[in-house]
Coordinates of C-alpha atoms in Angstrom, one line a residue:
M55 CA 13.2 54.3 -92.0
F56 CA 11.7 58.0 -91.8
S57 CA 8.2 59.0 -91.1
G58 CA 6.5 62.3 -89.9
H59 CA 3.0 63.6 -89.2
S60 CA 0.9 64.1 -92.3
P61 CA -0.3 67.9 -92.6
S62 CA -4.2 68.4 -92.8
K63 CA -6.2 71.4 -94.1
D64 CA -8.0 71.8 -90.6
R65 CA -4.6 72.1 -88.7
D66 CA -3.3 75.3 -86.8
P67 CA -2.1 77.7 -89.3
E68 CA 1.3 77.8 -87.7
V69 CA 2.0 74.0 -88.0
H70 CA 3.7 74.7 -91.5
N71 CA 6.5 76.3 -89.6
L72 CA 8.5 73.3 -89.5
D73 CA 11.5 74.6 -87.7
R74 CA 11.1 72.0 -84.8
R75 CA 7.6 70.5 -85.4
L76 CA 8.4 67.5 -87.8
Y77 CA 11.6 65.6 -87.4
P78 CA 12.5 62.4 -89.1
Y79 CA 12.1 59.3 -87.0
A80 CA 15.0 56.9 -87.0
E81 CA 15.0 56.1 -83.3
T82 CA 18.4 57.4 -82.4
D83 CA 21.7 57.2 -84.6
I84 CA 23.6 56.1 -81.5
N85 CA 21.6 52.7 -81.3
V86 CA 23.2 51.6 -84.5
A87 CA 27.1 51.5 -85.3
W88 CA 28.1 54.0 -87.9
A89 CA 29.6 51.2 -90.2
Q90 CA 26.1 49.7 -90.4
W91 CA 24.5 53.0 -91.4
A92 CA 27.1 53.8 -93.9
K93 CA 27.4 50.3 -95.6
A94 CA 25.4 50.1 -98.8
G95 CA 22.4 47.9 -98.8
I96 CA 22.3 47.6 -94.9
V97 CA 20.0 50.7 -94.3
V98 CA 17.8 52.6 -96.9
A99 CA 16.0 55.7 -95.7
K100 CA 12.3 55.7 -96.6
I101 CA 11.0 59.1 -97.1
C102 CA 7.5 60.0 -95.8
P103 CA 5.0 58.4 -98.2
W104 CA 2.4 61.2 -97.7
L105 CA 4.5 64.1 -99.2
D106 CA 2.9 65.9 -102.1
L107 CA 5.3 68.4 -103.8
D108 CA 2.9 69.1 -106.5
S109 CA -0.3 69.8 -104.3
E110 CA -2.4 72.6 -105.2
D111 CA -2.6 73.4 -101.6
E112 CA 0.3 75.8 -101.1
N113 CA 0.8 74.9 -97.4
V114 CA 0.9 71.1 -98.3
R115 CA 3.3 71.9 -101.0
T116 CA 5.8 73.9 -99.1
D117 CA 5.5 71.6 -96.1
S118 CA 6.3 68.6 -98.3
E119 CA 9.3 70.5 -99.8
A120 CA 10.7 71.3 -96.4
I121 CA 10.2 67.7 -95.0
L122 CA 11.9 66.1 -98.0
K123 CA 14.9 68.4 -97.8
Q124 CA 15.2 67.7 -94.0
Q125 CA 14.9 64.0 -94.2
I126 CA 17.4 63.8 -96.9
E127 CA 19.9 66.0 -94.9
W128 CA 19.3 63.5 -91.9
A129 CA 20.1 60.5 -94.3
S130 CA 23.2 62.3 -95.5
Y131 CA 24.4 63.1 -91.8
L132 CA 23.8 59.2 -91.1
S133 CA 26.1 58.5 -94.2
L134 CA 23.2 56.4 -95.8
K135 CA 23.9 55.4 -99.3
A136 CA 20.3 55.4 -100.6
C137 CA 16.8 56.8 -100.0
L138 CA 13.5 55.5 -101.1
L139 CA 11.3 58.4 -102.5
P140 CA 7.5 58.2 -102.6
T141 CA 5.5 57.6 -105.7
P142 CA 4.6 60.9 -107.5
K143 CA 1.1 61.8 -106.9
G144 CA -1.2 62.8 -110.0
N145 CA -0.3 63.2 -113.5
S146 CA 2.1 66.3 -112.8
C147 CA 5.3 65.8 -110.9
A148 CA 7.3 68.9 -112.2
N149 CA 7.8 70.5 -108.8
Y150 CA 8.7 67.1 -107.2
A151 CA 11.1 66.5 -109.9
R152 CA 12.6 70.1 -109.5
C153 CA 13.3 69.5 -105.7
V154 CA 14.8 66.0 -106.4
N155 CA 17.1 67.3 -109.1
Q156 CA 18.4 70.0 -106.8
I157 CA 19.3 67.3 -104.5
L158 CA 20.9 65.1 -107.0
K159 CA 23.0 68.1 -108.4
G160 CA 23.9 69.2 -105.0
P161 CA 27.8 70.0 -104.6
K162 CA 28.3 67.1 -102.0
N163 CA 25.5 64.6 -103.0
N164 CA 26.5 61.0 -103.6
M165 CA 23.4 59.4 -102.4
Q166 CA 21.2 57.2 -104.6
L167 CA 17.6 58.2 -104.7
L168 CA 15.2 55.2 -105.6
L169 CA 11.9 56.5 -107.0
R170 CA 8.9 54.3 -106.0
I171 CA 7.1 53.3 -109.3
P172 CA 4.1 50.8 -109.2
I173 CA 3.7 48.3 -111.9
G174 CA 0.2 46.6 -112.4
M175 CA -2.8 47.3 -110.1
S176 CA -3.9 46.5 -106.6
D177 CA -7.5 45.5 -105.7
N178 CA -8.2 49.1 -104.7
D179 CA -7.3 50.3 -108.2
Y180 CA -10.6 49.1 -109.7
S181 CA -12.7 52.0 -108.5
P182 CA -14.3 54.3 -111.1
R183 CA -12.2 57.3 -110.0
S184 CA -8.9 55.2 -110.1
N185 CA -6.0 56.4 -112.3
A186 CA -5.0 52.8 -113.0
S187 CA -5.2 53.3 -116.7
V188 CA -2.2 55.6 -116.5
D189 CA 1.1 53.8 -117.6
S190 CA 3.4 54.1 -114.6
W191 CA 6.4 54.1 -117.1
Q192 CA 5.1 57.4 -118.4
T193 CA 5.4 58.7 -114.7
W194 CA 8.9 57.5 -114.3
N195 CA 9.9 58.8 -117.9
S196 CA 8.7 62.2 -117.1
F197 CA 10.4 62.3 -113.9
R198 CA 13.9 61.1 -115.2
V199 CA 13.7 63.4 -118.2
L200 CA 13.1 66.4 -115.9
C201 CA 16.0 65.3 -113.8
D202 CA 18.1 65.1 -117.0
H203 CA 18.7 61.4 -117.0
H204 CA 20.8 61.6 -113.7
N205 CA 22.7 58.4 -113.0
L206 CA 21.8 58.6 -109.2
L207 CA 18.2 58.5 -109.8
T208 CA 16.9 54.9 -110.0
I209 CA 13.8 52.9 -109.5
A210 CA 12.1 50.9 -106.9
L211 CA 9.3 48.8 -108.6
D212 CA 6.2 48.4 -106.5
I213 CA 4.7 45.3 -107.6
K214 CA 1.0 45.0 -107.5
R215 CA -1.4 42.0 -107.5
V216 CA -2.6 42.4 -111.2
L217 CA 0.3 42.5 -113.6
P218 CA 0.6 44.1 -116.9
P219 CA 1.2 41.9 -120.1
E220 CA 4.7 40.1 -120.5
N221 CA 6.1 42.7 -123.0
S222 CA 5.1 45.7 -120.8
L223 CA 7.0 44.0 -117.9
K224 CA 10.2 43.1 -120.1
R225 CA 10.8 46.8 -120.8
W226 CA 11.7 47.5 -117.2
Y227 CA 14.5 45.2 -117.4
G228 CA 16.5 48.0 -119.5
E229 CA 15.6 50.7 -117.1
P230 CA 17.8 51.4 -113.9
V231 CA 15.9 49.4 -111.4
D232 CA 17.7 48.8 -108.3
A233 CA 15.0 47.1 -106.1
A234 CA 11.7 45.5 -106.2
I235 CA 9.0 46.0 -103.5
L236 CA 6.5 42.9 -102.8
D237 CA 3.3 43.9 -100.5
T238 CA 2.1 41.0 -98.4
D239 CA -1.3 41.5 -100.0
I240 CA 0.2 39.9 -103.1
F241 CA 0.6 36.4 -101.5
L242 CA -2.2 34.1 -101.6
T243 CA -3.1 31.5 -98.9
K244 CA -3.9 27.7 -99.8
A245 CA -7.2 26.5 -98.7
R246 CA -5.6 23.4 -97.2
G247 CA -2.5 23.8 -95.0
N248 CA -2.9 27.5 -94.4
T249 CA 0.4 28.4 -96.2
T250 CA 1.3 31.4 -98.3
Y251 CA 2.4 31.2 -101.9
L252 CA 3.0 33.7 -104.7
P253 CA 1.0 33.5 -107.9
K254 CA 2.7 32.0 -110.9
R255 CA 3.3 35.3 -112.8
H256 CA 4.8 37.0 -109.9
Q257 CA 7.1 34.0 -109.3
K258 CA 8.4 34.4 -112.9
L259 CA 8.8 38.1 -112.5
I260 CA 10.7 37.7 -109.1
A261 CA 12.8 35.0 -110.7
D262 CA 13.7 37.4 -113.6
L263 CA 14.5 40.3 -111.3
L264 CA 16.6 38.0 -109.2
D265 CA 18.5 36.8 -112.3
H266 CA 19.2 40.6 -112.9
N267 CA 20.6 40.8 -109.3
K268 CA 17.7 43.1 -108.0
P269 CA 17.1 43.0 -104.2
I270 CA 13.5 42.1 -103.1
I271 CA 11.9 43.9 -100.3
I272 CA 8.8 42.6 -98.4
S273 CA 6.5 45.2 -97.2
G274 CA 3.2 45.2 -95.4
I275 CA 1.5 44.4 -92.3
K276 CA -0.6 41.3 -93.2
V277 CA 0.6 38.3 -91.2
P278 CA -0.1 34.9 -92.7
I279 CA -2.1 32.2 -90.9
D280 CA 0.9 30.0 -90.5
A281 CA 2.8 32.8 -88.8
Q282 CA -0.2 33.5 -86.5
S283 CA -0.2 29.9 -85.4
A284 CA 3.4 30.2 -84.5
A285 CA 3.0 33.6 -82.7
G286 CA 4.7 32.1 -79.5
S287 CA 7.8 31.4 -81.6
K288 CA 10.7 33.6 -82.1
R289 CA 10.2 33.8 -86.0
H290 CA 9.6 37.1 -87.5
P291 CA 6.0 37.4 -88.6
L292 CA 7.1 38.1 -92.2
R293 CA 9.4 35.1 -92.4
P294 CA 6.8 33.0 -94.4
Y295 CA 6.9 35.7 -97.1
L296 CA 10.5 35.8 -97.3
D297 CA 10.6 32.0 -97.4
Q298 CA 8.5 32.1 -100.6
V299 CA 10.9 34.4 -102.3
S300 CA 13.8 32.2 -101.1
N301 CA 12.2 29.2 -102.8
V302 CA 12.0 31.1 -106.1
Y303 CA 15.7 32.0 -105.7
K304 CA 16.6 28.4 -105.2
Q305 CA 14.6 27.2 -108.1
R306 CA 16.8 29.4 -110.5
N307 CA 19.3 27.5 -112.8
P308 CA 22.8 28.0 -111.4
L309 CA 25.2 29.9 -113.4
S310 CA 27.8 28.1 -115.7
E311 CA 31.6 28.6 -115.0
R312 CA 31.7 30.8 -118.2
E313 CA 28.7 33.0 -117.0
C314 CA 30.4 33.4 -113.6
R315 CA 33.4 34.8 -115.4
E316 CA 31.3 37.1 -117.4
L317 CA 29.6 38.8 -114.3
D318 CA 32.1 41.6 -114.1
I319 CA 31.8 42.6 -117.8
R320 CA 28.0 42.5 -118.0
D321 CA 26.9 45.9 -119.8
F322 CA 30.6 47.0 -119.8
L323 CA 31.4 48.9 -122.9
Q324 CA 34.6 47.9 -124.8
L325 CA 36.0 49.2 -128.0
P326 CA 36.0 46.8 -130.9
L327 CA 39.4 45.3 -132.4
R328 CA 40.8 47.4 -135.1
P329 CA 42.5 44.5 -137.0
F330 CA 44.8 46.6 -139.2
R331 CA 45.8 48.7 -136.4
N332 CA 46.0 46.5 -133.3
F333 CA 46.8 42.7 -132.6
S334 CA 44.7 40.4 -130.5
S335 CA 46.0 39.6 -127.2
A336 CA 47.0 36.2 -126.0
L337 CA 44.0 36.1 -123.5
S338 CA 41.7 36.8 -126.5
Y339 CA 43.1 33.9 -128.4
E340 CA 42.8 31.6 -125.4
G341 CA 39.2 32.6 -124.9
Q342 CA 38.0 32.0 -128.4
A343 CA 40.1 28.6 -128.5
T344 CA 37.5 27.3 -125.9
D345 CA 34.6 27.8 -128.1
S346 CA 34.2 24.2 -129.1
L347 CA 30.9 24.9 -130.9
K348 CA 32.4 27.4 -133.2
Y349 CA 35.3 25.2 -134.4
T350 CA 33.0 22.0 -134.6
E351 CA 30.9 24.0 -137.1
Y352 CA 34.1 25.1 -139.0
E353 CA 35.1 21.5 -139.1
R354 CA 31.7 20.4 -140.5
A355 CA 31.8 23.1 -143.2
I356 CA 35.3 22.2 -144.2
C357 CA 34.5 18.5 -144.4
K358 CA 31.4 19.2 -146.8
A359 CA 33.8 21.5 -148.9
L360 CA 36.5 18.8 -149.3
L361 CA 33.8 16.2 -150.3
D362 CA 32.3 18.6 -152.9
R363 CA 36.0 19.5 -154.2
V364 CA 37.6 16.1 -154.6
P365 CA 35.4 13.0 -155.6
N366 CA 36.0 9.7 -153.8
E367 CA 37.9 8.1 -156.6
K368 CA 40.4 10.9 -156.8
A369 CA 40.9 11.4 -153.0
S370 CA 44.2 9.2 -153.0
F371 CA 46.2 11.6 -155.3
I372 CA 44.5 15.0 -155.5
V373 CA 45.9 17.6 -153.0
T374 CA 43.6 20.5 -151.9
V375 CA 45.3 23.7 -151.3
L376 CA 43.7 25.4 -148.4
V377 CA 44.6 28.8 -147.0
V378 CA 43.7 29.8 -143.6
V379 CA 43.6 33.7 -143.4
G380 CA 44.2 34.9 -139.9
A381 CA 45.4 31.5 -138.5
G382 CA 46.0 32.8 -135.1
R383 CA 47.5 30.1 -132.5
G384 CA 46.2 27.3 -135.1
S385 CA 42.5 26.6 -134.0
L386 CA 41.2 26.8 -137.8
V387 CA 44.4 24.9 -138.7
F388 CA 43.5 22.1 -136.5
A389 CA 39.9 22.0 -137.6
S390 CA 40.9 21.9 -141.4
L391 CA 43.4 19.0 -140.8
K392 CA 40.7 17.2 -138.6
A393 CA 38.2 17.7 -141.5
A394 CA 40.9 16.1 -143.9
E395 CA 41.3 13.1 -141.7
I396 CA 37.6 12.5 -141.4
T397 CA 36.9 12.7 -145.1
G398 CA 40.1 10.9 -146.1
R399 CA 41.2 13.9 -148.4
K400 CA 44.8 15.1 -148.8
L401 CA 45.6 18.7 -147.7
K402 CA 48.2 21.3 -148.0
V403 CA 47.7 24.3 -145.8
Y404 CA 49.0 27.9 -145.8
A405 CA 48.6 29.6 -142.4
V406 CA 48.6 33.2 -143.0
E407 CA 49.0 35.4 -139.9
K408 CA 50.3 39.0 -139.6
N409 CA 50.8 39.2 -135.7
P410 CA 54.4 38.4 -135.2
Q411 CA 53.8 37.2 -131.6
T412 CA 51.1 34.8 -132.5
V413 CA 53.3 33.2 -135.3
I414 CA 55.6 32.2 -132.4
A415 CA 52.9 30.1 -130.6
L416 CA 51.7 28.9 -134.1
D417 CA 55.1 27.6 -135.0
E418 CA 55.2 25.6 -131.6
V419 CA 51.8 24.1 -132.3
I420 CA 52.7 22.9 -135.8
K421 CA 56.1 21.4 -134.5
A422 CA 54.4 19.6 -131.6
N423 CA 51.9 18.0 -134.0
N424 CA 54.3 17.1 -136.6
W425 CA 52.6 19.1 -139.3
V426 CA 55.7 20.6 -140.8
D427 CA 55.3 18.9 -144.1
I428 CA 51.7 20.0 -144.7
V429 CA 51.3 23.4 -142.9
F430 CA 53.4 26.4 -144.1
I431 CA 53.4 29.5 -141.9
V432 CA 53.2 32.8 -143.7
T433 CA 53.9 36.1 -141.7
S434 CA 52.1 38.6 -143.8
D435 CA 49.0 40.8 -144.3
V436 CA 47.0 38.5 -146.6
R437 CA 46.2 41.5 -148.9
Y438 CA 49.8 41.9 -149.8
W439 CA 50.9 38.3 -149.8
N440 CA 52.2 36.9 -153.2
A441 CA 50.8 33.3 -153.0
P442 CA 53.1 30.6 -154.6
E443 CA 49.9 28.7 -155.9
R444 CA 46.2 29.2 -156.2
A445 CA 44.0 28.0 -153.4
D446 CA 41.1 25.7 -153.5
I447 CA 39.4 26.7 -150.2
L448 CA 39.8 29.9 -148.4
V449 CA 39.1 29.6 -144.5
S450 CA 38.8 32.7 -142.5
D451 CA 37.5 33.9 -138.9
L452 CA 37.5 37.7 -139.5
L453 CA 34.0 38.6 -138.3
G454 CA 33.5 41.1 -135.7
S455 CA 30.4 41.4 -133.5
F456 CA 28.6 43.2 -136.2
G457 CA 29.8 40.9 -138.9
D458 CA 31.7 43.3 -141.1
N459 CA 32.9 45.6 -138.5
E460 CA 36.6 44.1 -138.4
L461 CA 36.9 44.5 -142.2
S462 CA 36.2 41.0 -143.2
P463 CA 34.9 42.2 -146.7
E464 CA 38.0 44.2 -147.4
S465 CA 40.3 41.4 -146.2
L466 CA 38.6 38.7 -148.2
D467 CA 38.4 40.8 -151.3
G468 CA 42.2 41.2 -151.1
A469 CA 42.7 37.4 -150.4
Q470 CA 40.5 36.2 -153.4
R471 CA 43.2 37.2 -155.8
F472 CA 44.8 33.7 -155.3
L473 CA 41.5 31.8 -155.0
E474 CA 40.7 29.5 -157.9
K475 CA 37.7 30.6 -160.0
D476 CA 35.6 27.8 -158.9
G477 CA 37.2 28.1 -155.3
I478 CA 35.1 28.0 -152.1
S479 CA 35.2 30.7 -149.4
I480 CA 34.4 29.6 -145.7
P481 CA 32.4 31.7 -144.6
S482 CA 30.5 32.1 -147.9
S483 CA 28.2 34.9 -146.7
Y484 CA 27.2 36.9 -143.5
T485 CA 24.5 39.3 -142.7
S486 CA 24.2 41.9 -140.0
F487 CA 21.2 42.6 -137.8
L488 CA 19.9 45.5 -135.7
Q489 CA 17.6 45.7 -132.8
P490 CA 16.3 48.7 -130.7
L491 CA 17.1 48.5 -127.0
T492 CA 16.3 50.1 -123.8
A493 CA 19.8 50.1 -122.2
S494 CA 19.9 52.7 -119.4
K495 CA 23.0 51.4 -117.9
S496 CA 25.1 51.2 -121.1
Y497 CA 23.8 54.8 -121.8
Q498 CA 24.7 56.0 -118.6
I499 CA 28.2 54.6 -118.8
A500 CA 28.6 56.3 -122.2
K501 CA 27.1 59.6 -121.0
A502 CA 29.4 59.8 -118.0
R503 CA 32.5 60.2 -120.1
K504 CA 30.9 63.5 -121.4
Y505 CA 32.7 63.4 -124.8
I506 CA 30.9 63.0 -128.0
L507 CA 33.6 60.5 -128.9
H508 CA 32.1 58.1 -126.4
S509 CA 28.5 58.9 -126.7
E510 CA 28.4 57.9 -130.4
S511 CA 31.1 55.2 -130.5
A512 CA 30.1 51.6 -131.3
C513 CA 31.1 49.3 -128.6
V514 CA 31.3 45.7 -128.0
V515 CA 29.2 44.8 -124.9
K516 CA 27.9 41.7 -123.1
L517 CA 24.1 43.2 -123.0
Y518 CA 22.4 42.1 -119.9
N519 CA 20.3 44.9 -118.3
V520 CA 18.5 45.7 -121.5
A521 CA 15.0 45.4 -122.9
R522 CA 14.6 44.3 -126.5
L523 CA 11.9 46.4 -127.9
A524 CA 11.2 44.8 -131.2
P525 CA 12.4 41.7 -133.2
S526 CA 15.9 42.3 -134.9
Q527 CA 16.1 43.1 -138.7
Q528 CA 18.6 42.4 -141.4
V529 CA 21.1 45.2 -142.5
F530 CA 23.9 44.3 -144.7
T531 CA 24.9 41.1 -146.5
F532 CA 28.3 40.3 -148.0
T533 CA 28.9 37.3 -150.2
H534 CA 32.5 35.6 -150.8
P535 CA 33.9 35.1 -153.3
K536 CA 33.1 38.4 -154.9
W537 CA 33.8 38.3 -158.7
F538 CA 32.9 41.7 -159.6
D539 CA 35.7 44.0 -158.6
K540 CA 33.6 47.2 -159.0
E541 CA 31.1 46.1 -156.5
S542 CA 31.4 48.4 -153.5
N543 CA 31.5 47.6 -149.9
E544 CA 29.5 50.6 -149.0
R545 CA 26.0 50.1 -147.9
Y546 CA 22.9 52.0 -146.8
K547 CA 19.7 50.4 -145.2
K548 CA 16.4 52.0 -143.9
L549 CA 14.6 50.0 -141.3
Q550 CA 11.3 50.3 -139.8
F551 CA 10.7 48.7 -136.2
E552 CA 7.1 48.4 -135.0
I553 CA 6.7 48.6 -131.2
P554 CA 4.1 46.0 -130.1
K555 CA 1.0 47.4 -128.6
D556 CA 1.3 45.3 -125.6
T557 CA 4.7 46.8 -124.6
G558 CA 3.5 50.4 -123.9
S559 CA 5.8 53.3 -124.3
A560 CA 9.6 52.9 -124.0
M561 CA 12.9 54.7 -124.2
V562 CA 15.3 53.8 -127.0
H563 CA 18.9 54.2 -125.9
G564 CA 20.5 52.6 -128.9
F565 CA 20.7 49.5 -131.0
A566 CA 22.2 46.0 -130.6
G567 CA 24.1 44.7 -133.5
Y568 CA 24.3 40.9 -134.4
F569 CA 25.1 38.6 -137.3
N570 CA 24.2 35.4 -139.0
M571 CA 27.1 33.5 -141.0
T572 CA 26.7 30.8 -143.5
L573 CA 30.0 28.8 -143.5
Y574 CA 29.2 26.6 -146.3
K575 CA 25.8 25.3 -147.6
D576 CA 23.7 24.6 -144.5
V577 CA 26.4 25.0 -141.8
C578 CA 25.8 28.2 -140.1
L579 CA 26.8 30.3 -137.0
A580 CA 24.7 33.2 -135.5
T581 CA 24.7 35.7 -132.7
E582 CA 21.2 37.0 -133.7
P583 CA 19.1 36.0 -130.6
S584 CA 16.4 34.0 -132.4
T585 CA 18.8 31.7 -134.1
K586 CA 21.9 31.8 -131.7
K587 CA 22.9 28.6 -130.1
P588 CA 23.5 29.0 -126.3
D589 CA 27.0 27.4 -126.3
L590 CA 28.3 29.9 -128.7
F591 CA 30.2 32.6 -127.0
S592 CA 33.0 34.0 -129.1
W593 CA 31.1 37.2 -129.9
F594 CA 29.4 39.7 -127.7
P595 CA 26.7 41.9 -129.4
M596 CA 27.8 45.5 -130.6
F597 CA 26.0 48.5 -129.0
F598 CA 25.3 51.6 -131.4
P599 CA 24.3 54.3 -128.9
L600 CA 22.0 57.3 -129.3
R601 CA 23.5 60.6 -128.0
M602 CA 20.0 61.4 -126.6
P603 CA 17.6 58.7 -126.1
I604 CA 14.2 58.7 -128.1
R605 CA 10.7 57.8 -126.8
V606 CA 8.4 55.5 -128.6
D607 CA 4.9 54.8 -128.0
R608 CA 3.2 51.5 -128.3
G609 CA 2.4 50.5 -132.0
S610 CA 4.4 53.3 -133.3
I611 CA 7.1 53.0 -136.0
L612 CA 10.7 53.4 -135.2
E613 CA 12.6 54.4 -138.5
V614 CA 16.3 54.0 -138.6
H615 CA 18.8 54.8 -141.3
F616 CA 22.2 53.0 -141.2
W617 CA 25.3 53.5 -143.5
R618 CA 28.6 51.7 -144.1
C619 CA 31.0 54.2 -145.5
V620 CA 34.4 53.7 -147.2
D621 CA 36.4 56.6 -148.3
S622 CA 40.1 57.8 -148.8
R623 CA 41.4 60.6 -146.5
K624 CA 44.0 63.1 -147.0
V625 CA 46.2 63.2 -143.9
G626 CA 48.9 65.6 -143.4
F627 CA 52.1 65.1 -141.3
L628 CA 53.8 68.2 -139.9
F629 CA 57.3 67.9 -138.5
L630 CA 59.1 70.8 -136.9
F631 CA 62.9 70.5 -137.2
L632 CA 64.3 73.2 -134.9
H633 CA 68.0 73.0 -136.0
F634 CA 68.4 76.1 -138.1
M635 CA 64.7 76.6 -137.8
L636 CA 63.9 74.6 -140.8
L637 CA 60.2 73.6 -141.4
I638 CA 59.9 70.3 -143.2
W639 CA 56.7 69.1 -144.8
I640 CA 55.9 65.3 -145.5
A641 CA 53.7 64.9 -148.5
L642 CA 50.1 64.2 -148.0
C643 CA 49.1 60.4 -148.1
N644 CA 46.1 58.4 -148.7
L645 CA 44.6 56.7 -145.8
K646 CA 41.5 54.7 -146.5
Q647 CA 38.9 54.2 -143.7
V648 CA 35.8 52.4 -143.1
W649 CA 33.0 53.7 -140.6
Y650 CA 29.2 53.6 -139.7
E651 CA 26.8 56.5 -139.4
W652 CA 23.2 56.1 -138.1
C653 CA 20.3 58.3 -137.3
V654 CA 16.5 58.0 -136.4
T655 CA 13.8 59.9 -138.2
S656 CA 10.7 58.8 -136.6
P657 CA 8.8 59.2 -134.3
S658 CA 11.2 62.0 -133.9
S659 CA 14.6 62.8 -135.5
S660 CA 18.0 62.3 -134.1
P661 CA 21.3 63.9 -135.3
I662 CA 23.3 61.8 -137.7
H663 CA 25.7 59.9 -135.4
N664 CA 29.5 59.4 -136.1
C665 CA 29.4 61.9 -139.1
N666 CA 32.5 61.3 -141.3
G667 CA 33.9 58.7 -138.8
R668 CA 34.7 61.3 -136.3
S669 CA 34.3 59.1 -133.4
C670 CA 35.0 55.6 -134.4
W671 CA 36.3 54.1 -137.6
M672 CA 38.5 51.2 -138.9
D673 CA 41.8 52.0 -140.9
L674 CA 42.5 49.9 -143.9

């Protein structure tokens, strides 16, 4: 912790000469081992809280600049990993941000700077001259924009006694919050027992912050009565406050085994599968096979389809032909045969799979279960397979995180060639959804790669440190079978999201993509948050980033345009044959591709992202 002497207007004029007048206060660095200074999280430097780098008093301003620089240099000398900066004073923070930006972009800087930002109001903020009505998020946003969204500039939330509305609090979950500060004045004392406790809303906020792995800092000088009574003991006077935070931590629901496995991939950007270019790995198949809810719902849907397809009086002699498109390692084949057993229907299954490695495992599964007489493996792309007979039921699991982003429409359009005119497709339809997000962490990951390819590439991500700013809305719907061949798979949608008035202003870093899927009749699966079942984990959301975040104010309308494009490209291949200096051209060939484009037109306009599929696309 650093401190210093506050300058005053009636001081000696020579005091502002800081050559040796004001030193950082840290006892002495030899009292603490270097390893403890350098270890992240053990020691955080606290910059003097009275610094005012935007003061109208030139002496105060210049002194503050010099002291800030001096204390940061001292922290760097100690190899500290982080410094806590004081809250900006007043409505203007341009000079403060300029000085911090110089530090952040210094040639040797790798120190994290936490800007102290208050949320809510303390008892003292109710004075007529107070600036309590100012939204502290706006102060933070102005500061980070001036510092060009630097990834080493983060937030230390200074939690006050009177908290803002719930929606206003939630927007901070998508911001780069690295710590929360609890002042002892927030804690209340029970009339009986003289024990301290946290108000209910503060308990919930602390629990949410702990769920997001944010450290809690206890600050203040108020000593609770129960600590005063134990003054003779060796307990730290702030221990009762820490015990209350510890109780909140202990009351949290423990993470499941699956959630523990997902800790390392939270907010990590992954490129989506391109099914006609890449094959899924064995690890991917193994992970999906454990999603029991997904295959239970498929089994229910197939049961209903078999019962509708074959009446009871004909069940003993009618054989239903079922084609599994993308059979993988046999999970859908197993669900189909289980449904036939439950309903007492006869079944003949064609398992179509184009991954030659997966077919090996699929063949072993069929042999091990003695299905060789009823299950027939086809190693082929379903679009080019000449089926020996027409299918009654088409079962597929081709949906990506955004529904149609792994080319399910194009695959099933090609497969319905061999589907009976009254045949059934499972799934029968699916709809994509979009939702605006504050997602600073995901944005910083994309920004750090510096290439436009990454800053406008749609990714699959386990969203965690995000704030959902408005309810999701429907985008594109696809229905199968589709009997009108001229119906295009291209789509366009304009969406308008209203930012709730109690949310306050926020920054939109991109959009989350989900889907709802109807397997058959009333049997559905969904990743859209309002309808998703907790046990479904086969799909993570999509993330469509914005190259430059867009600010939205409370009650404003965020207008988004979204396109699904399908087109044929002319691709030239040039080969240089050096023998006899011959130049050989290979004729131009057609390559059909699918891609998304998106932009924002209100409250301000963004460029159209991924124009012509320059950054991300799917090959057909």
